[in-house]
Amino acid sequence: MYTILDIETTGGKYNEEGITEIAIHKFDGHKVVDKFISLVNPEREIQPFVANLTGINNKMLRTAPKFHEVAKRIVEITEDTVLVAHNAQFDYRILRTEFRRLGYNFERKTLCTVDLSKNLLPDAESYSLGKLVRSLGIPMSDRHRANGDALATLKLFKLLLSKDTGKTIIKEVVREETHGELSQRQLDIVEQMPSETGLYYMHDKKGDILFLGKSTNIKKRVNQHFTKNGSKARQLQKETKTITFEKTGSELVALLKEHEELLKNKPRFNHKARKKRLTALYPSINEDGYQTFVIAQQTKEKSNITTFNSFLSAKNFLEKITEEFQLCPKINGLEDKNPCESDNQCLGACMGKESPLDYNKRVQDAINKYSISNKTLLIVDKGREIGEYSAIFIKNGVFMGLGYYDLNYQINNIHILESIITPMRGDITTNHIIDSYLRKKRVKKIIDFNN
């Protein structure tokens, strides 16, 4: 559990500043579950340059609560959480100073989004909050006011969590919070997991990931782990000290993230991935100039149209597109009839009645519909919450990464798009995952940058 914090102060000498405004958003890693926003009477004058910067003046704060009146609420909302702030050292120091004046020792774990951004967004031109969120297309209002800055920090932190494919942030938090055997509280967390699409992570007492999986119903799948029999299942149950999850909204995003994170984290209880020998559909051309399809085992040396788990799946797909685009079964090796004019789907290509130019245009239409080969695309699908969308970026037929956005200008501006995308490894498997998914299921939309 995290609390996203931003504080505005009076300015002045070091350790003599007073708080003028505070905003805290309690964030469970997925949504805000509580918040506290208040002006605070600092019982001292605000520096003129600070008043000009924030718009908060001495008159506004005369009737505001003093710090000792809001201190209990701050303790309660931040209890058992990690404080997250942009330049956390400053906000945490100010907060601790105020509590020390009351004779109370306020201690919390902290995360700084400046430090996290330097690790996860190494190419950013600036790490100041305003410039950084603007470069990422994150909307921001009320700059230099506590709630405006806190909301911008929250959106930035969500982006950083999604970019952290090595799960270093979550592992560190789990390592600090977890002690002993699985507690009733942690069992309750399992029970409260969402019945939604995403990834889940089973951690040991050090915070390391023992097992990670993908599901369209996280709660149901995790419950199955705790009721499963067998020596390996019981060992996983015994070693699991806590479970975290990440909602993805899109099943395709979950499949791609699962592939990437298994390679990066190599959890001990996941099966070691075996290299699949895929079947591919290749383009060819016959002696009469008609474009045909050939089914063969996939090789790295030859560019294919799309891939399949088996020869039978490839043959069934070829039969489907042959019918859908009125292609000739004989030319594509699906039947031995000579000629096949009795078949309604053939327009006579096998007898030379249809020109190669007209026939090959329909073949190309089929390829364009069902292949990502050599294309630059953005696949847009469900997001993690209402108003948000996921974006899967493919460049020249290679999967480049994925991210989330909530404003169209974030994907219409290529510089911002590349900033919000988490780079991932594109390989034979990722292309197979995308091809297979698009053949079977629908996404929100596909933006073709080639057109």
Short mmCIF file of C-alpha atoms in Angstrom, two decimals:
data_model
loop_
_atom_site.label_atom_id
_atom_site.label_comp_id
_atom_site.label_asym_id
_atom_site.label_seq_id
_atom_site.Cartn_x
_atom_site.Cartn_y
_atom_site.Cartn_z
CA MET A 1 0.00 0.00 0.00
CA TYR A 2 1.29 3.45 -0.95
CA THR A 3 0.43 7.03 0.03
CA ILE A 4 1.16 9.62 -2.65
CA LEU A 5 2.11 12.82 -0.87
CA ASP A 6 2.65 16.46 -1.78
CA ILE A 7 3.25 19.35 0.61
CA GLU A 8 3.37 23.13 0.07
CA THR A 9 5.31 25.19 2.64
CA THR A 10 5.89 28.75 3.77
CA GLY A 11 9.49 28.76 2.58
CA GLY A 12 12.17 30.23 4.81
CA LYS A 13 15.18 28.88 6.66
CA TYR A 14 15.98 25.16 6.66
CA ASN A 15 13.84 23.25 9.23
CA GLU A 16 11.91 26.42 10.04
CA GLU A 17 9.39 26.03 7.20
CA GLY A 18 5.73 25.41 8.02
CA ILE A 19 3.17 23.40 6.03
CA THR A 20 0.54 25.48 4.21
CA GLU A 21 -1.20 22.69 2.28
CA ILE A 22 -1.07 18.90 2.20
CA ALA A 23 -2.55 16.30 -0.16
CA ILE A 24 -2.36 12.55 0.44
CA HIS A 25 -3.81 9.86 -1.84
CA LYS A 26 -3.82 6.31 -0.46
CA PHE A 27 -3.11 4.01 -3.42
CA ASP A 28 -3.24 0.22 -3.35
CA GLY A 29 -1.22 -0.12 -6.56
CA HIS A 30 -4.36 -0.06 -8.69
CA LYS A 31 -6.76 2.59 -7.40
CA VAL A 32 -7.06 5.35 -4.80
CA VAL A 33 -8.82 3.97 -1.71
CA ASP A 34 -8.68 7.06 0.54
CA LYS A 35 -7.51 10.68 0.38
CA PHE A 36 -6.90 13.67 2.58
CA ILE A 37 -6.51 17.23 1.22
CA SER A 38 -6.35 20.32 3.40
CA LEU A 39 -4.96 23.79 3.76
CA VAL A 40 -2.95 24.12 6.99
CA ASN A 41 -2.41 27.20 9.16
CA PRO A 42 1.41 27.25 9.55
CA GLU A 43 1.28 29.82 12.36
CA ARG A 44 3.99 31.83 10.58
CA GLU A 45 4.20 34.14 7.57
CA ILE A 46 4.49 32.85 4.01
CA GLN A 47 7.48 34.07 2.02
CA PRO A 48 6.27 36.47 -0.75
CA PHE A 49 7.90 34.48 -3.59
CA VAL A 50 6.14 31.30 -2.34
CA ALA A 51 2.78 33.10 -2.22
CA ASN A 52 3.32 34.22 -5.83
CA LEU A 53 4.27 30.69 -6.89
CA THR A 54 1.44 28.78 -5.19
CA GLY A 55 -1.30 31.39 -4.97
CA ILE A 56 -1.67 30.56 -1.26
CA ASN A 57 -1.55 33.68 0.93
CA ASN A 58 -1.67 34.41 4.67
CA LYS A 59 -5.32 35.51 4.53
CA MET A 60 -6.44 32.16 3.06
CA LEU A 61 -4.87 30.26 5.98
CA ARG A 62 -6.24 32.22 8.94
CA THR A 63 -9.23 29.89 9.38
CA ALA A 64 -7.45 26.71 8.17
CA PRO A 65 -6.79 23.94 10.74
CA LYS A 66 -3.42 23.98 12.47
CA PHE A 67 -1.06 21.04 12.01
CA HIS A 68 -1.88 19.48 15.40
CA GLU A 69 -5.54 19.35 14.32
CA VAL A 70 -4.80 17.27 11.20
CA ALA A 71 -1.87 15.22 12.59
CA LYS A 72 -4.02 12.26 13.69
CA ARG A 73 -5.62 11.95 10.24
CA ILE A 74 -2.16 11.99 8.60
CA VAL A 75 -0.93 9.23 10.91
CA GLU A 76 -4.02 7.10 10.20
CA ILE A 77 -4.02 7.44 6.40
CA THR A 78 -0.26 6.76 6.11
CA GLU A 79 -0.12 3.85 8.58
CA ASP A 80 1.36 0.64 7.07
CA THR A 81 2.05 2.43 3.77
CA VAL A 82 5.09 3.54 1.79
CA LEU A 83 5.21 7.32 1.24
CA VAL A 84 5.68 8.24 -2.42
CA ALA A 85 6.61 11.78 -3.42
CA HIS A 86 8.49 13.68 -6.12
CA ASN A 87 11.68 14.60 -4.27
CA ALA A 88 10.51 12.52 -1.30
CA GLN A 89 13.43 13.61 0.87
CA PHE A 90 11.99 17.15 1.06
CA ASP A 91 8.34 16.22 1.81
CA TYR A 92 9.34 13.55 4.34
CA ARG A 93 11.72 15.95 6.14
CA ILE A 94 9.03 18.64 6.39
CA LEU A 95 6.46 16.16 7.70
CA ARG A 96 8.82 14.67 10.29
CA THR A 97 9.81 18.17 11.45
CA GLU A 98 6.16 19.10 12.06
CA PHE A 99 5.58 15.89 14.04
CA ARG A 100 8.76 16.45 16.09
CA ARG A 101 7.37 19.84 17.13
CA LEU A 102 4.43 17.88 18.58
CA GLY A 103 6.78 15.45 20.34
CA TYR A 104 5.89 12.55 18.02
CA ASN A 105 8.38 10.42 16.06
CA PHE A 106 6.81 9.95 12.61
CA GLU A 107 8.55 7.20 10.58
CA ARG A 108 7.54 5.70 7.24
CA LYS A 109 9.29 3.96 4.36
CA THR A 110 9.65 6.27 1.34
CA LEU A 111 9.94 6.05 -2.45
CA CYS A 112 11.09 8.99 -4.56
CA THR A 113 9.62 9.32 -8.08
CA VAL A 114 12.66 11.41 -9.11
CA ASP A 115 14.99 8.46 -8.38
CA LEU A 116 12.58 5.95 -9.92
CA SER A 117 12.23 8.12 -13.05
CA LYS A 118 16.01 8.34 -13.47
CA ASN A 119 16.17 4.53 -13.50
CA LEU A 120 13.07 3.81 -15.58
CA LEU A 121 13.01 6.92 -17.85
CA PRO A 122 16.77 7.45 -18.42
CA ASP A 123 16.28 9.54 -21.59
CA ALA A 124 14.06 12.23 -20.02
CA GLU A 125 15.33 15.78 -20.64
CA SER A 126 14.28 16.97 -17.17
CA TYR A 127 13.15 15.30 -13.94
CA SER A 128 11.28 18.29 -12.53
CA LEU A 129 7.66 17.26 -12.02
CA GLY A 130 6.12 19.77 -14.42
CA LYS A 131 8.50 19.15 -17.33
CA LEU A 132 8.57 15.38 -16.83
CA VAL A 133 4.80 14.83 -16.82
CA ARG A 134 4.39 17.24 -19.73
CA SER A 135 6.91 15.21 -21.78
CA LEU A 136 4.87 12.06 -21.00
CA GLY A 137 1.56 13.64 -22.02
CA ILE A 138 0.23 13.39 -18.45
CA PRO A 139 -2.41 16.11 -17.90
CA MET A 140 -1.67 18.45 -15.02
CA SER A 141 -3.68 21.22 -13.38
CA ASP A 142 -3.09 23.40 -10.31
CA ARG A 143 0.70 23.27 -10.60
CA HIS A 144 2.40 24.14 -7.28
CA ARG A 145 -0.76 23.33 -5.35
CA ALA A 146 -0.63 20.20 -3.19
CA ASN A 147 -3.48 18.25 -4.81
CA GLY A 148 -2.52 19.16 -8.39
CA ASP A 149 1.07 18.02 -7.81
CA ALA A 150 -0.04 14.92 -5.86
CA LEU A 151 -2.36 13.80 -8.69
CA ALA A 152 0.42 14.32 -11.27
CA THR A 153 2.81 12.31 -9.05
CA LEU A 154 0.19 9.55 -8.75
CA LYS A 155 -0.18 9.29 -12.55
CA LEU A 156 3.61 9.32 -12.94
CA PHE A 157 3.96 6.58 -10.30
CA LYS A 158 1.38 4.41 -12.10
CA LEU A 159 3.39 4.79 -15.31
CA LEU A 160 6.62 3.88 -13.48
CA LEU A 161 5.00 0.77 -11.98
CA SER A 162 3.96 -0.40 -15.45
CA LYS A 163 7.48 0.26 -16.82
CA ASP A 164 9.11 -1.68 -13.98
CA THR A 165 9.00 -5.08 -15.71
CA GLY A 166 11.67 -6.40 -13.35
CA LYS A 167 9.26 -5.69 -10.43
CA THR A 168 12.05 -4.07 -8.37
CA ILE A 169 9.62 -1.57 -6.76
CA ILE A 170 7.10 -4.21 -5.63
CA LYS A 171 9.81 -6.66 -4.53
CA GLU A 172 11.42 -4.02 -2.32
CA VAL A 173 8.09 -3.05 -0.72
CA VAL A 174 7.19 -6.71 -0.10
CA ARG A 175 10.63 -7.35 1.38
CA GLU A 176 10.11 -4.54 3.90
CA GLU A 177 6.53 -5.50 4.83
CA THR A 178 6.56 -9.32 4.97
CA HIS A 179 7.43 -11.32 8.06
CA GLY A 180 6.76 -14.92 9.11
CA GLU A 181 4.14 -17.30 7.73
CA LEU A 182 1.15 -16.31 5.61
CA SER A 183 -1.03 -14.32 7.99
CA GLN A 184 -4.79 -14.04 8.14
CA ARG A 185 -4.41 -10.50 6.81
CA GLN A 186 -2.55 -11.78 3.76
CA LEU A 187 -5.12 -14.52 3.23
CA ASP A 188 -7.75 -11.78 3.28
CA ILE A 189 -5.78 -9.97 0.56
CA VAL A 190 -5.95 -13.11 -1.59
CA GLU A 191 -9.70 -13.26 -1.02
CA GLN A 192 -10.07 -9.61 -2.04
CA MET A 193 -8.17 -9.97 -5.30
CA PRO A 194 -10.05 -8.73 -8.38
CA SER A 195 -11.96 -11.02 -10.70
CA GLU A 196 -10.28 -9.21 -13.58
CA THR A 197 -7.63 -9.73 -16.26
CA GLY A 198 -3.97 -9.32 -15.38
CA LEU A 199 -0.87 -10.86 -13.81
CA TYR A 200 -0.34 -12.12 -10.27
CA TYR A 201 2.91 -12.65 -8.36
CA MET A 202 3.52 -15.08 -5.50
CA HIS A 203 6.40 -13.83 -3.30
CA ASP A 204 8.61 -15.45 -0.68
CA LYS A 205 9.63 -13.73 2.58
CA LYS A 206 12.46 -11.87 0.79
CA GLY A 207 10.02 -10.40 -1.72
CA ASP A 208 11.41 -12.51 -4.58
CA ILE A 209 8.88 -13.86 -7.08
CA LEU A 210 8.29 -17.60 -6.71
CA PHE A 211 5.61 -17.83 -9.40
CA LEU A 212 3.96 -15.45 -11.83
CA GLY A 213 0.94 -16.14 -13.96
CA LYS A 214 -1.66 -14.59 -16.24
CA SER A 215 -5.42 -14.93 -15.89
CA THR A 216 -8.67 -13.37 -17.06
CA ASN A 217 -9.88 -13.90 -13.47
CA ILE A 218 -7.01 -13.29 -11.04
CA LYS A 219 -9.03 -14.10 -7.91
CA LYS A 220 -10.23 -17.46 -9.22
CA ARG A 221 -6.78 -18.48 -10.44
CA VAL A 222 -5.01 -17.54 -7.17
CA ASN A 223 -7.61 -19.45 -5.15
CA GLN A 224 -6.88 -22.51 -7.30
CA HIS A 225 -3.20 -22.30 -6.29
CA PHE A 226 -4.17 -22.50 -2.60
CA THR A 227 -6.50 -25.47 -3.06
CA LYS A 228 -4.34 -27.48 -5.48
CA ASN A 229 -2.86 -30.84 -4.41
CA GLY A 230 0.54 -32.25 -5.24
CA SER A 231 3.98 -31.89 -3.68
CA LYS A 232 5.05 -28.93 -5.85
CA ALA A 233 1.75 -27.09 -5.25
CA ARG A 234 2.04 -27.63 -1.49
CA GLN A 235 5.64 -26.38 -1.51
CA LEU A 236 4.57 -23.22 -3.36
CA GLN A 237 1.75 -22.70 -0.84
CA LYS A 238 4.19 -23.09 2.04
CA GLU A 239 6.82 -20.70 0.66
CA THR A 240 4.37 -18.00 -0.45
CA LYS A 241 4.29 -15.17 2.08
CA THR A 242 2.31 -12.61 0.08
CA ILE A 243 0.73 -12.11 -3.31
CA THR A 244 0.62 -9.00 -5.47
CA PHE A 245 -1.17 -8.45 -8.76
CA GLU A 246 -1.22 -6.11 -11.73
CA LYS A 247 -4.38 -5.45 -13.68
CA THR A 248 -3.85 -5.10 -17.43
CA GLY A 249 -7.41 -4.72 -18.75
CA SER A 250 -6.41 -6.33 -22.04
CA GLU A 251 -5.74 -10.07 -22.23
CA LEU A 252 -3.25 -9.46 -25.05
CA VAL A 253 -1.26 -7.09 -22.81
CA ALA A 254 -1.30 -9.74 -20.06
CA LEU A 255 0.05 -12.39 -22.47
CA LEU A 256 2.88 -10.13 -23.68
CA LYS A 257 3.82 -8.96 -20.15
CA GLU A 258 3.80 -12.55 -18.90
CA HIS A 259 6.24 -13.58 -21.66
CA GLU A 260 8.55 -10.62 -20.95
CA GLU A 261 8.53 -10.95 -17.17
CA LEU A 262 9.08 -14.72 -17.17
CA LEU A 263 12.27 -14.15 -19.18
CA LYS A 264 13.41 -11.36 -16.83
CA ASN A 265 12.48 -12.83 -13.44
CA LYS A 266 12.78 -16.60 -14.05
CA PRO A 267 10.53 -17.59 -11.08
CA ARG A 268 11.53 -20.90 -9.52
CA PHE A 269 8.06 -22.50 -9.64
CA ASN A 270 7.25 -21.61 -13.26
CA HIS A 271 7.94 -24.27 -15.84
CA LYS A 272 11.05 -23.55 -17.84
CA ALA A 273 9.92 -22.32 -21.25
CA ARG A 274 10.66 -24.77 -24.01
CA LYS A 275 11.35 -23.47 -27.47
CA LYS A 276 8.24 -24.08 -29.56
CA ARG A 277 8.62 -25.34 -33.09
CA LEU A 278 5.99 -23.26 -34.81
CA THR A 279 4.33 -23.82 -38.17
CA ALA A 280 4.28 -20.84 -40.53
CA LEU A 281 2.36 -19.67 -43.57
CA TYR A 282 4.73 -18.44 -46.29
CA PRO A 283 4.02 -16.48 -49.48
CA SER A 284 5.04 -17.99 -52.78
CA ILE A 285 4.28 -17.55 -56.48
CA ASN A 286 3.56 -20.26 -59.05
CA GLU A 287 4.84 -20.53 -62.62
CA ASP A 288 1.74 -18.72 -63.95
CA GLY A 289 2.29 -15.67 -61.70
CA TYR A 290 -0.42 -16.43 -59.14
CA GLN A 291 0.50 -15.77 -55.52
CA THR A 292 0.08 -18.84 -53.32
CA PHE A 293 0.47 -19.89 -49.70
CA VAL A 294 2.81 -22.60 -48.45
CA ILE A 295 2.61 -24.26 -45.02
CA ALA A 296 6.00 -25.22 -43.56
CA GLN A 297 7.97 -25.25 -40.33
CA GLN A 298 9.04 -21.76 -39.24
CA THR A 299 12.64 -20.70 -39.86
CA LYS A 300 14.42 -17.47 -38.89
CA GLU A 301 15.92 -17.14 -42.36
CA LYS A 302 12.62 -16.76 -44.20
CA SER A 303 9.95 -14.08 -43.66
CA ASN A 304 6.50 -15.54 -42.99
CA ILE A 305 2.97 -14.15 -43.07
CA THR A 306 1.84 -15.60 -39.73
CA THR A 307 2.52 -18.55 -37.41
CA PHE A 308 0.58 -21.40 -35.77
CA ASN A 309 1.04 -24.02 -33.07
CA SER A 310 0.45 -26.92 -35.49
CA PHE A 311 0.18 -27.88 -39.16
CA LEU A 312 -3.55 -28.58 -38.69
CA SER A 313 -4.19 -25.06 -37.32
CA ALA A 314 -2.35 -23.57 -40.30
CA LYS A 315 -4.36 -25.69 -42.77
CA ASN A 316 -7.68 -24.74 -41.12
CA PHE A 317 -6.70 -21.05 -41.33
CA LEU A 318 -5.72 -21.37 -44.99
CA GLU A 319 -9.10 -22.95 -45.74
CA LYS A 320 -10.79 -20.05 -43.93
CA ILE A 321 -9.06 -17.24 -45.85
CA THR A 322 -9.41 -19.16 -49.14
CA GLU A 323 -13.18 -19.10 -48.66
CA GLU A 324 -13.30 -15.56 -47.21
CA PHE A 325 -11.36 -13.96 -50.10
CA GLN A 326 -12.59 -16.30 -52.87
CA LEU A 327 -9.14 -17.73 -53.48
CA CYS A 328 -8.52 -20.92 -55.43
CA PRO A 329 -8.26 -24.13 -53.29
CA LYS A 330 -6.29 -25.92 -56.04
CA ILE A 331 -3.66 -23.17 -56.36
CA ASN A 332 -3.18 -23.28 -52.58
CA GLY A 333 -2.85 -27.09 -52.51
CA LEU A 334 -6.10 -27.69 -50.64
CA GLU A 335 -7.71 -29.99 -53.26
CA ASP A 336 -6.78 -32.06 -56.29
CA LYS A 337 -9.81 -31.25 -58.49
CA ASN A 338 -8.74 -30.24 -61.97
CA PRO A 339 -10.18 -27.70 -62.59
CA CYS A 340 -12.17 -26.57 -59.52
CA GLU A 341 -14.69 -24.35 -61.32
CA SER A 342 -17.54 -26.22 -59.61
CA ASP A 343 -16.42 -24.67 -56.32
CA ASN A 344 -18.22 -21.32 -55.87
CA GLN A 345 -15.25 -19.72 -54.14
CA CYS A 346 -12.90 -20.14 -57.11
CA LEU A 347 -13.29 -17.50 -59.84
CA GLY A 348 -11.30 -19.53 -62.38
CA ALA A 349 -7.68 -18.73 -61.54
CA CYS A 350 -6.74 -22.42 -61.83
CA MET A 351 -7.95 -22.36 -65.48
CA GLY A 352 -6.48 -18.96 -66.32
CA LYS A 353 -9.93 -17.32 -66.43
CA GLU A 354 -8.91 -14.71 -63.82
CA SER A 355 -5.83 -12.58 -64.33
CA PRO A 356 -2.94 -12.90 -61.83
CA LEU A 357 -3.28 -9.13 -61.18
CA ASP A 358 -6.89 -9.39 -59.97
CA TYR A 359 -6.29 -12.63 -58.07
CA ASN A 360 -3.12 -11.42 -56.34
CA LYS A 361 -4.92 -8.27 -55.16
CA ARG A 362 -7.30 -10.44 -53.10
CA VAL A 363 -4.36 -12.46 -51.80
CA GLN A 364 -2.73 -9.21 -50.65
CA ASP A 365 -5.99 -8.14 -48.98
CA ALA A 366 -5.92 -11.40 -46.99
CA ILE A 367 -2.29 -10.84 -45.96
CA ASN A 368 -3.00 -7.24 -44.92
CA LYS A 369 -5.90 -8.35 -42.74
CA TYR A 370 -4.18 -11.22 -40.93
CA SER A 371 -0.47 -10.40 -40.79
CA ILE A 372 1.61 -7.82 -38.89
CA SER A 373 4.65 -8.57 -41.05
CA ASN A 374 6.56 -5.38 -42.04
CA LYS A 375 3.79 -3.15 -40.65
CA THR A 376 3.99 -0.26 -38.19
CA LEU A 377 0.86 -0.51 -36.05
CA LEU A 378 -0.66 0.56 -32.78
CA ILE A 379 -3.07 -2.00 -31.34
CA VAL A 380 -5.51 -0.22 -29.03
CA ASP A 381 -7.38 -2.33 -26.46
CA LYS A 382 -9.02 -2.13 -23.02
CA GLY A 383 -7.26 -0.23 -20.25
CA ARG A 384 -7.12 -0.90 -16.51
CA GLU A 385 -9.93 1.53 -15.72
CA ILE A 386 -12.70 3.52 -17.41
CA GLY A 387 -11.34 6.18 -19.75
CA GLU A 388 -7.95 4.47 -20.15
CA TYR A 389 -6.70 2.41 -23.11
CA SER A 390 -3.79 0.05 -23.63
CA ALA A 391 -1.46 0.54 -26.59
CA ILE A 392 0.72 -2.17 -28.16
CA PHE A 393 3.33 -0.75 -30.53
CA ILE A 394 4.66 -2.69 -33.53
CA LYS A 395 7.33 -1.14 -35.77
CA ASN A 396 8.24 -2.68 -39.14
CA GLY A 397 6.64 -5.95 -38.07
CA VAL A 398 8.53 -6.11 -34.74
CA PHE A 399 6.85 -5.78 -31.31
CA MET A 400 8.46 -2.77 -29.58
CA GLY A 401 6.53 -2.52 -26.29
CA LEU A 402 3.29 -1.42 -24.69
CA GLY A 403 1.78 1.20 -22.41
CA TYR A 404 -1.39 3.00 -21.37
CA TYR A 405 -2.93 6.33 -22.31
CA ASP A 406 -6.11 8.30 -21.65
CA LEU A 407 -5.84 11.16 -24.14
CA ASN A 408 -5.70 10.77 -27.92
CA TYR A 409 -2.91 13.32 -28.32
CA GLN A 410 -0.64 10.97 -26.37
CA ILE A 411 -0.74 8.49 -29.27
CA ASN A 412 -0.94 11.06 -32.08
CA ASN A 413 2.37 12.57 -30.95
CA ILE A 414 5.07 9.99 -31.77
CA HIS A 415 7.53 11.49 -29.22
CA ILE A 416 5.02 11.17 -26.36
CA LEU A 417 3.92 7.73 -27.61
CA GLU A 418 7.50 6.42 -27.41
CA SER A 419 7.83 7.90 -23.89
CA ILE A 420 4.74 6.16 -22.46
CA ILE A 421 5.54 2.84 -24.12
CA THR A 422 7.49 0.39 -21.95
CA PRO A 423 10.17 -1.06 -24.28
CA MET A 424 9.99 -4.84 -24.55
CA ARG A 425 11.81 -7.54 -26.40
CA GLY A 426 10.26 -8.38 -29.78
CA ASP A 427 10.93 -11.93 -30.94
CA ILE A 428 9.36 -14.89 -32.71
CA THR A 429 7.23 -15.66 -29.65
CA THR A 430 5.81 -12.13 -29.21
CA ASN A 431 4.84 -11.99 -32.89
CA HIS A 432 3.20 -15.41 -32.53
CA ILE A 433 1.28 -14.23 -29.44
CA ILE A 434 0.01 -11.14 -31.29
CA ASP A 435 -0.85 -12.98 -34.52
CA SER A 436 -2.67 -15.76 -32.68
CA TYR A 437 -4.65 -13.34 -30.53
CA LEU A 438 -5.74 -11.13 -33.44
CA ARG A 439 -6.94 -14.16 -35.39
CA LYS A 440 -9.20 -15.31 -32.54
CA LYS A 441 -10.26 -12.21 -30.63
CA ARG A 442 -11.20 -8.60 -31.19
CA VAL A 443 -9.41 -5.49 -29.93
CA LYS A 444 -10.74 -1.91 -29.69
CA LYS A 445 -9.00 -0.72 -32.86
CA ILE A 446 -5.81 -0.96 -34.89
CA ILE A 447 -4.06 2.19 -36.11
CA ASP A 448 -1.98 1.48 -39.24
CA PHE A 449 0.83 4.04 -39.57
CA ASN A 450 1.62 2.76 -43.08
CA ASN A 451 -1.59 4.27 -44.46
#
